[in-house]
PDB file of C-alpha atoms in Angstrom:
ATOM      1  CA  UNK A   1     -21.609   6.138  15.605  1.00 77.00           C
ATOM      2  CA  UNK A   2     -18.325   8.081  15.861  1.00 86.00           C
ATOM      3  CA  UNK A   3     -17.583  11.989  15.971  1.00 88.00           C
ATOM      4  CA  UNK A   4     -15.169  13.778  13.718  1.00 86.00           C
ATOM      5  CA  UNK A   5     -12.980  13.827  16.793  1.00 86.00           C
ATOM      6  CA  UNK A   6     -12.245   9.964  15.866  1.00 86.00           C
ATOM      7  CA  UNK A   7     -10.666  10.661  12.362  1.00 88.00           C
ATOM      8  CA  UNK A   8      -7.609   9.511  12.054  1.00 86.00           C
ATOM      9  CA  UNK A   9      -5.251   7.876   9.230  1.00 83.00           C
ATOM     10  CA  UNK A  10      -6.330   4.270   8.659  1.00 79.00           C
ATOM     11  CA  UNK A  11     -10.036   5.158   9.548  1.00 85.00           C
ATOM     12  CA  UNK A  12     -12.488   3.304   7.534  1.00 87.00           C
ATOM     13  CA  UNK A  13     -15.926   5.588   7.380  1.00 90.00           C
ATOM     14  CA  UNK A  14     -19.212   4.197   5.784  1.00 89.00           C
ATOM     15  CA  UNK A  15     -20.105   6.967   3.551  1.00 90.00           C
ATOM     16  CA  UNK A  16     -23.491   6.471   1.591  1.00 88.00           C
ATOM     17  CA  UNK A  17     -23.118   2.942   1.869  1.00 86.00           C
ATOM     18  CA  UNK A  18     -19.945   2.889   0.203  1.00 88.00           C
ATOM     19  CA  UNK A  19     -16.454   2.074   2.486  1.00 88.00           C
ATOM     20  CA  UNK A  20     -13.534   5.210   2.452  1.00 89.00           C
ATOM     21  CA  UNK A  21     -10.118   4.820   4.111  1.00 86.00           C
ATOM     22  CA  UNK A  22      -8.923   8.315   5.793  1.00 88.00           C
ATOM     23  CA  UNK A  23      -5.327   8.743   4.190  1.00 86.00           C
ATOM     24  CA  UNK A  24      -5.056  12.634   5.429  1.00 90.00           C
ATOM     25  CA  UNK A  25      -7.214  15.054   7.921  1.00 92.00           C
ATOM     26  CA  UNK A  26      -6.762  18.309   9.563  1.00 93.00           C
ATOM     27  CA  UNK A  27      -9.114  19.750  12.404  1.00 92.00           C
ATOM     28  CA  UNK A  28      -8.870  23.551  10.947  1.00 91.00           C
ATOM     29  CA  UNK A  29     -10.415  26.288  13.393  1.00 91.00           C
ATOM     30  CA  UNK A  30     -10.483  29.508  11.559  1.00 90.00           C
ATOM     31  CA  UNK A  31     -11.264  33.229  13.127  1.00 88.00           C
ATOM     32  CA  UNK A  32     -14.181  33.284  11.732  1.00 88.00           C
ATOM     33  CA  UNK A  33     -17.472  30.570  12.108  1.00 88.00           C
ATOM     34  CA  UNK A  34     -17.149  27.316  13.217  1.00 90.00           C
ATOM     35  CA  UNK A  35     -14.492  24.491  12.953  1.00 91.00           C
ATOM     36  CA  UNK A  36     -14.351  21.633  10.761  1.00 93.00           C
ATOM     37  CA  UNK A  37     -12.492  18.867   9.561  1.00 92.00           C
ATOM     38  CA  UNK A  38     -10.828  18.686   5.909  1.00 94.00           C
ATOM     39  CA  UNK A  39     -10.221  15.158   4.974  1.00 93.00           C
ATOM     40  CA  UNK A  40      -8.677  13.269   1.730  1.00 93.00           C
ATOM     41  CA  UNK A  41     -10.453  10.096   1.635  1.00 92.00           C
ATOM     42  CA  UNK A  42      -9.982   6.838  -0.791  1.00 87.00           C
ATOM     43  CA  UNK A  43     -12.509   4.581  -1.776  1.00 87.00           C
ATOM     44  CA  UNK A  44     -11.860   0.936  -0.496  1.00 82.00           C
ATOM     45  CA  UNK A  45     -13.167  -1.109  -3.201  1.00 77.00           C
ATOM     46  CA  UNK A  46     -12.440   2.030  -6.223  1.00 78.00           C
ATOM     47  CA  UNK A  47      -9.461   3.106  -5.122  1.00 78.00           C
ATOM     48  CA  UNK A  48     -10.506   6.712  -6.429  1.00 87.00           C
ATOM     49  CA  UNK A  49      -9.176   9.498  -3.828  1.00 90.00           C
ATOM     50  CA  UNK A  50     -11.885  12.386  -3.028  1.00 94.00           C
ATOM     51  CA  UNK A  51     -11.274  15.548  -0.718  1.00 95.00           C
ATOM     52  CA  UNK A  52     -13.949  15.669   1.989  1.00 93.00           C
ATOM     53  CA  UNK A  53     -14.762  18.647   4.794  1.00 93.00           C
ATOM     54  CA  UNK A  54     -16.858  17.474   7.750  1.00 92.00           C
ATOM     55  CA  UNK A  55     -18.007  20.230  10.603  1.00 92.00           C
ATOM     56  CA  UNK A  56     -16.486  19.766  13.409  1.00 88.00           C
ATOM     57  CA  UNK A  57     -18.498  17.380  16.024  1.00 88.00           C
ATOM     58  CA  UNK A  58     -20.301  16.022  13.453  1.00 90.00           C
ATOM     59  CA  UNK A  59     -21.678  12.303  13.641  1.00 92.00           C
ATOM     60  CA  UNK A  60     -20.037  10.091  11.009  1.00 91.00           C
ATOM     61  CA  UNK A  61     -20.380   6.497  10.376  1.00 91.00           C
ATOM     62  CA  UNK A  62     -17.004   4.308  10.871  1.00 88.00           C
ATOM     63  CA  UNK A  63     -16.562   0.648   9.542  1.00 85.00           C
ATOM     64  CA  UNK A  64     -15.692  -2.260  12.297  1.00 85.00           C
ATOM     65  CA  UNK A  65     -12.446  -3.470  10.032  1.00 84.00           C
ATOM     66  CA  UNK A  66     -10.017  -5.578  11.016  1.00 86.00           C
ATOM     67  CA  UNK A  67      -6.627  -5.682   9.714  1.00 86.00           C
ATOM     68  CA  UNK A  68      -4.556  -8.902  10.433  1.00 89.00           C
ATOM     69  CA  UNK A  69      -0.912  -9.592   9.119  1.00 91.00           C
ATOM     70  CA  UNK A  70      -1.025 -12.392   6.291  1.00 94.00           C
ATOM     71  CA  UNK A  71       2.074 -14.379   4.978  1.00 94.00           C
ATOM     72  CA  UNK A  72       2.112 -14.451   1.233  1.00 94.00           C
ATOM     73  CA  UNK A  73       2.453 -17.941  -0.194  1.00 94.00           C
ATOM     74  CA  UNK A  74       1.813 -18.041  -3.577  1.00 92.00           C
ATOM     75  CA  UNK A  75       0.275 -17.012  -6.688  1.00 90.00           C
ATOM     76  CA  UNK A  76      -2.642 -19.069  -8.376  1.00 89.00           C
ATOM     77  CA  UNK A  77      -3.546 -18.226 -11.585  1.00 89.00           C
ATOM     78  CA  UNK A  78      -5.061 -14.748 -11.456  1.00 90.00           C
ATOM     79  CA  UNK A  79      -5.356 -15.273  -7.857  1.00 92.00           C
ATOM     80  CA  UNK A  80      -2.864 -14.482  -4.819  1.00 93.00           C
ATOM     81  CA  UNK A  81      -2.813 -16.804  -1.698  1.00 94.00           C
ATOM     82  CA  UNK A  82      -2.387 -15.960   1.927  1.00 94.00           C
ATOM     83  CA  UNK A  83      -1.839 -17.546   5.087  1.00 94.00           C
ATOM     84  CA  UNK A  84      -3.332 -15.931   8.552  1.00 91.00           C
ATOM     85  CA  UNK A  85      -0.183 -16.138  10.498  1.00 87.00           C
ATOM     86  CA  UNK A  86      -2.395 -16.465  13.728  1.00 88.00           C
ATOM     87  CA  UNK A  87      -4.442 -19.471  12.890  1.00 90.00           C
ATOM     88  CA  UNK A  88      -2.757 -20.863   9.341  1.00 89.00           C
ATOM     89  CA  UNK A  89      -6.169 -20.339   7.589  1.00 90.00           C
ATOM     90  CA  UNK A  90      -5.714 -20.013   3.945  1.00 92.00           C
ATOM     91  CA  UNK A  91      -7.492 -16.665   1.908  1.00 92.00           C
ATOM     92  CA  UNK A  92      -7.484 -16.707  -1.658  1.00 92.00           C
ATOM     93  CA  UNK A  93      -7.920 -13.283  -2.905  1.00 91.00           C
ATOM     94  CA  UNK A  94      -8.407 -11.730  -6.584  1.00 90.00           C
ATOM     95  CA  UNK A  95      -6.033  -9.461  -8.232  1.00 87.00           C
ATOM     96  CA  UNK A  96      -8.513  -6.886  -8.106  1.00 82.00           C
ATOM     97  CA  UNK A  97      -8.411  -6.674  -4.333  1.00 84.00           C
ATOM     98  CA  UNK A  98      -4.111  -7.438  -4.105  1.00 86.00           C
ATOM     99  CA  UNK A  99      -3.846  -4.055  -6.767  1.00 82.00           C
ATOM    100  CA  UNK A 100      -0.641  -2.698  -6.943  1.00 84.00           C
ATOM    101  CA  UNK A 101       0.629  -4.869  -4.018  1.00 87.00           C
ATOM    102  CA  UNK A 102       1.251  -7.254  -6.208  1.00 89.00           C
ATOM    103  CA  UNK A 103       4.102  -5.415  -8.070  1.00 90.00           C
ATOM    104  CA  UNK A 104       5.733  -6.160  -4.768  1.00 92.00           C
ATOM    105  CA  UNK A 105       5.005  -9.548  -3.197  1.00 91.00           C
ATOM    106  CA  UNK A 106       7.502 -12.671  -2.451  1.00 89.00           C
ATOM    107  CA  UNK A 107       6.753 -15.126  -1.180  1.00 90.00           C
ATOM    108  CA  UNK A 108       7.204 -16.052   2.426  1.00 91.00           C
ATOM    109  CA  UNK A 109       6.490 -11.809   2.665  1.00 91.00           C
ATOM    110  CA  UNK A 110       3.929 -10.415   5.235  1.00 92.00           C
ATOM    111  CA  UNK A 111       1.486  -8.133   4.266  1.00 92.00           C
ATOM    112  CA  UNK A 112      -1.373  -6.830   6.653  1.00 90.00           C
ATOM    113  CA  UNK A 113      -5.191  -7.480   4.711  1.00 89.00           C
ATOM    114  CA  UNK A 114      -8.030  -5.510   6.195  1.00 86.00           C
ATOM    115  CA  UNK A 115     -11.291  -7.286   6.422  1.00 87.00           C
ATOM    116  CA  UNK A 116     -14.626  -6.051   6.461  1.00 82.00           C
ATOM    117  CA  UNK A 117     -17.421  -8.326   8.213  1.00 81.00           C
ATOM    118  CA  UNK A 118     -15.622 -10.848   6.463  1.00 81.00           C
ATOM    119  CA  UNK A 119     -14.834 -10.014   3.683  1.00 83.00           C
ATOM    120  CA  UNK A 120     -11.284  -8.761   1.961  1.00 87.00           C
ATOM    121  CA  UNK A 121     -11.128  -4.842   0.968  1.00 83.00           C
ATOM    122  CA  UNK A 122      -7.313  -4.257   0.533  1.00 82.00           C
ATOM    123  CA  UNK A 123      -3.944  -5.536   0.827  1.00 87.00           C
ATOM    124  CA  UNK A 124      -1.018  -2.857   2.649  1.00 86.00           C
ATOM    125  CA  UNK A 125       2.590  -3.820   2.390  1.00 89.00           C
ATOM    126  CA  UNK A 126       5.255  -2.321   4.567  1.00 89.00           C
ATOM    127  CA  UNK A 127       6.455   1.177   3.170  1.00 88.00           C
ATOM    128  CA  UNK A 128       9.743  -0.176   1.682  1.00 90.00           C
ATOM    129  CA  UNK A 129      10.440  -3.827   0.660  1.00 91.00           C
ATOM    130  CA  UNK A 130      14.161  -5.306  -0.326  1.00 92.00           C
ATOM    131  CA  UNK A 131      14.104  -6.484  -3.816  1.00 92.00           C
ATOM    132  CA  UNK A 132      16.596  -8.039  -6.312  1.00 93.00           C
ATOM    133  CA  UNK A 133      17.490  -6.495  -9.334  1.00 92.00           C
ATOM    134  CA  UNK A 134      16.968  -9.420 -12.553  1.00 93.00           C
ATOM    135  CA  UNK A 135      17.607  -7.635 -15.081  1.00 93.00           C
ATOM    136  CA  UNK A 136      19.265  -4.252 -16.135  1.00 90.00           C
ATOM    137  CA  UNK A 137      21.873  -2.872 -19.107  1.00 87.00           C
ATOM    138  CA  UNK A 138      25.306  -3.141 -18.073  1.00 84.00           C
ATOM    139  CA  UNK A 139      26.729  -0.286 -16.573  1.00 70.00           C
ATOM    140  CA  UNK A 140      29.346   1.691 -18.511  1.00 66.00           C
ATOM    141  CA  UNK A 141      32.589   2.762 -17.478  1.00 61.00           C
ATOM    142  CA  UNK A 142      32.097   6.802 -16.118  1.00 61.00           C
ATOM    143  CA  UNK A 143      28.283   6.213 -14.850  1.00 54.00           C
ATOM    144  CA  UNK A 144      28.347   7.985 -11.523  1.00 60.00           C
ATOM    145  CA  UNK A 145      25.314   8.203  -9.278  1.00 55.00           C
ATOM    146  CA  UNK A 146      24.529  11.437  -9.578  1.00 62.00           C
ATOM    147  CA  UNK A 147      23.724  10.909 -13.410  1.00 68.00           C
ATOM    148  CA  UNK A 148      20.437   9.510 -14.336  1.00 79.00           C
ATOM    149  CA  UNK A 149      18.843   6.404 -14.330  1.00 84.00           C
ATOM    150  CA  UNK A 150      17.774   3.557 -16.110  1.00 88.00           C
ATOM    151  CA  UNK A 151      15.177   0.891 -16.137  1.00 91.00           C
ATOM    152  CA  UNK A 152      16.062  -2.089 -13.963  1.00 92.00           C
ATOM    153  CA  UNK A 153      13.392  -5.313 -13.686  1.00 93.00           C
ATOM    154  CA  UNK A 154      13.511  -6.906  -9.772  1.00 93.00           C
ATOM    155  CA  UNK A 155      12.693 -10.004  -9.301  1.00 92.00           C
ATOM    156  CA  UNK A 156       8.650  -9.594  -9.113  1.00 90.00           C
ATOM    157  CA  UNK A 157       9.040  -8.336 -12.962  1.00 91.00           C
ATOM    158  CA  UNK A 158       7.961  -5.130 -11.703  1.00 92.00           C
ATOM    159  CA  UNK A 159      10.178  -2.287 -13.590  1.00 93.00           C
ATOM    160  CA  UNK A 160      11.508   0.498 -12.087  1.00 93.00           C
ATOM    161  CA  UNK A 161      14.271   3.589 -12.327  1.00 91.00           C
ATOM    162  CA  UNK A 162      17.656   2.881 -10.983  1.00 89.00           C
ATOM    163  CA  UNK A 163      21.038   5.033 -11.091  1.00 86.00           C
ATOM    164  CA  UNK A 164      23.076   3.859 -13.831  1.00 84.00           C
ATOM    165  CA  UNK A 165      26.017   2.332 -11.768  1.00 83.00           C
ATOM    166  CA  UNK A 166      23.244  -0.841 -10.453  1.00 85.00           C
ATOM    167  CA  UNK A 167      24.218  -4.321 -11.600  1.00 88.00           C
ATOM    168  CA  UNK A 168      21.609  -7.462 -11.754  1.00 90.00           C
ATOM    169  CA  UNK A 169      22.106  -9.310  -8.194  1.00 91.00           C
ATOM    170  CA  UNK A 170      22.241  -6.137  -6.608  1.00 91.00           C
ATOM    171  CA  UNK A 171      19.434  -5.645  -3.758  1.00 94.00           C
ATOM    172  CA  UNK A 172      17.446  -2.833  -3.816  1.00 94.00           C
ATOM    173  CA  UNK A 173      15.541  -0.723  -1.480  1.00 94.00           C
ATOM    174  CA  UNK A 174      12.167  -0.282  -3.155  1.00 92.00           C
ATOM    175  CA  UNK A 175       9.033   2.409  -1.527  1.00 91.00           C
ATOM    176  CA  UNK A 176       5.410   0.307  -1.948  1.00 88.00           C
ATOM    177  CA  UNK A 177       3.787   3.070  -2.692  1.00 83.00           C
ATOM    178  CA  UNK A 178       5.299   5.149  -5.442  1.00 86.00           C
ATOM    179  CA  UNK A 179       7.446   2.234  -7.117  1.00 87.00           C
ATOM    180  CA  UNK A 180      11.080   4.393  -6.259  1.00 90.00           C
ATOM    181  CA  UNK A 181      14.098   3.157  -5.772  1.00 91.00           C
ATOM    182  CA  UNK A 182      15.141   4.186  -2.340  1.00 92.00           C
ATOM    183  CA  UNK A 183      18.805   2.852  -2.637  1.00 90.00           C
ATOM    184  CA  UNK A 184      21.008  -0.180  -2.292  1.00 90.00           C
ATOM    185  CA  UNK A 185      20.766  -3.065   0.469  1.00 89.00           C
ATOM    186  CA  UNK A 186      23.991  -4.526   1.474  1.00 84.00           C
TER     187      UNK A 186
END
């Protein structure tokens, strides 16, 4: 058993049997009564994002996980295979589990899994990953990059916005978690 002085991003709390990953807290300490802690939690297997307030002290629950960096090898069917860079053990996990990591996998790519007693709850990528635009429309002669954007499919056949002036071939700075192009890669 943990306090709510142990909160911090990454956390994984056992709430009602169920697994939550802390993505924000606060310790807020107002005039008035005592202090407590506001939290934004997600849930592991769900992915569904609640707001939770704790009083400050408070006993809560955290899960033993343990998050180990993974090289992605390839995809099987409607599964995704990974190698423990450590030991070169093999996992095999759904596509239910990989989520929207998948958008964003190549092969040969790391990718850190946390694992729960055993058992796979969630793939994390670096923030930003260098991708290869496949296919776009030509640009025309004029587009500037301060006009607007079109769609451009990298070579994951994940589709995303780019400025207009982007050609296919050119590498792309992409962030994991929104799906925004963050500019070009030389």
């Amino acid at each position: 058993m943990a306090s709510t002085n142990d909160i911090k991003n990454g956390t994984v709390l056992s709430i009602d049997g169920q697994l939550w990953n802390v993505i924000e807290f606060q310790h807020v300490k107002p005039g008035k009564g005592g202090a407590f802690v506001r939290t934004k939690i997600k849930n592991v297997m769900t992915g569904k994002v609640v707001d939770r307030t704790f009083n400050a002290g408070a006993k809560i629950d955290t899960a033993n996980v343990d998050r180990r960096d993974y090289q992605y090898l390839y995809k099987d069917g409607d599964s995704f295979v990974f190698m423990d860079t450590s030991d070169y053990d093999q996992i095999t996990l759904p596509a239910a589990i990989v989520g929207e990591a998948a958008n964003f996998l190549l092969e040969q790519q790391t990718a850190t899994i946390a694992l729960s007693e055993g058992e796979p709850l969630y793939v994390e990528l670096p923030a930003s990953v260098t991708l290869e635009i496949t296919y776009t429309e030509p640009g025309l002669q004029g587009d500037r990059s301060t006009g607007g954007t079109k769609p451009a499919t990298v070579e994951t056949g994940y589709q995303i916005q780019v400025p207009l002036f982007l050609e296919i071939g050119t590498k792309v700075k992409v962030d994991t978690r929104t799906g925004d192009y963050l500019g070009r890669v030389n």
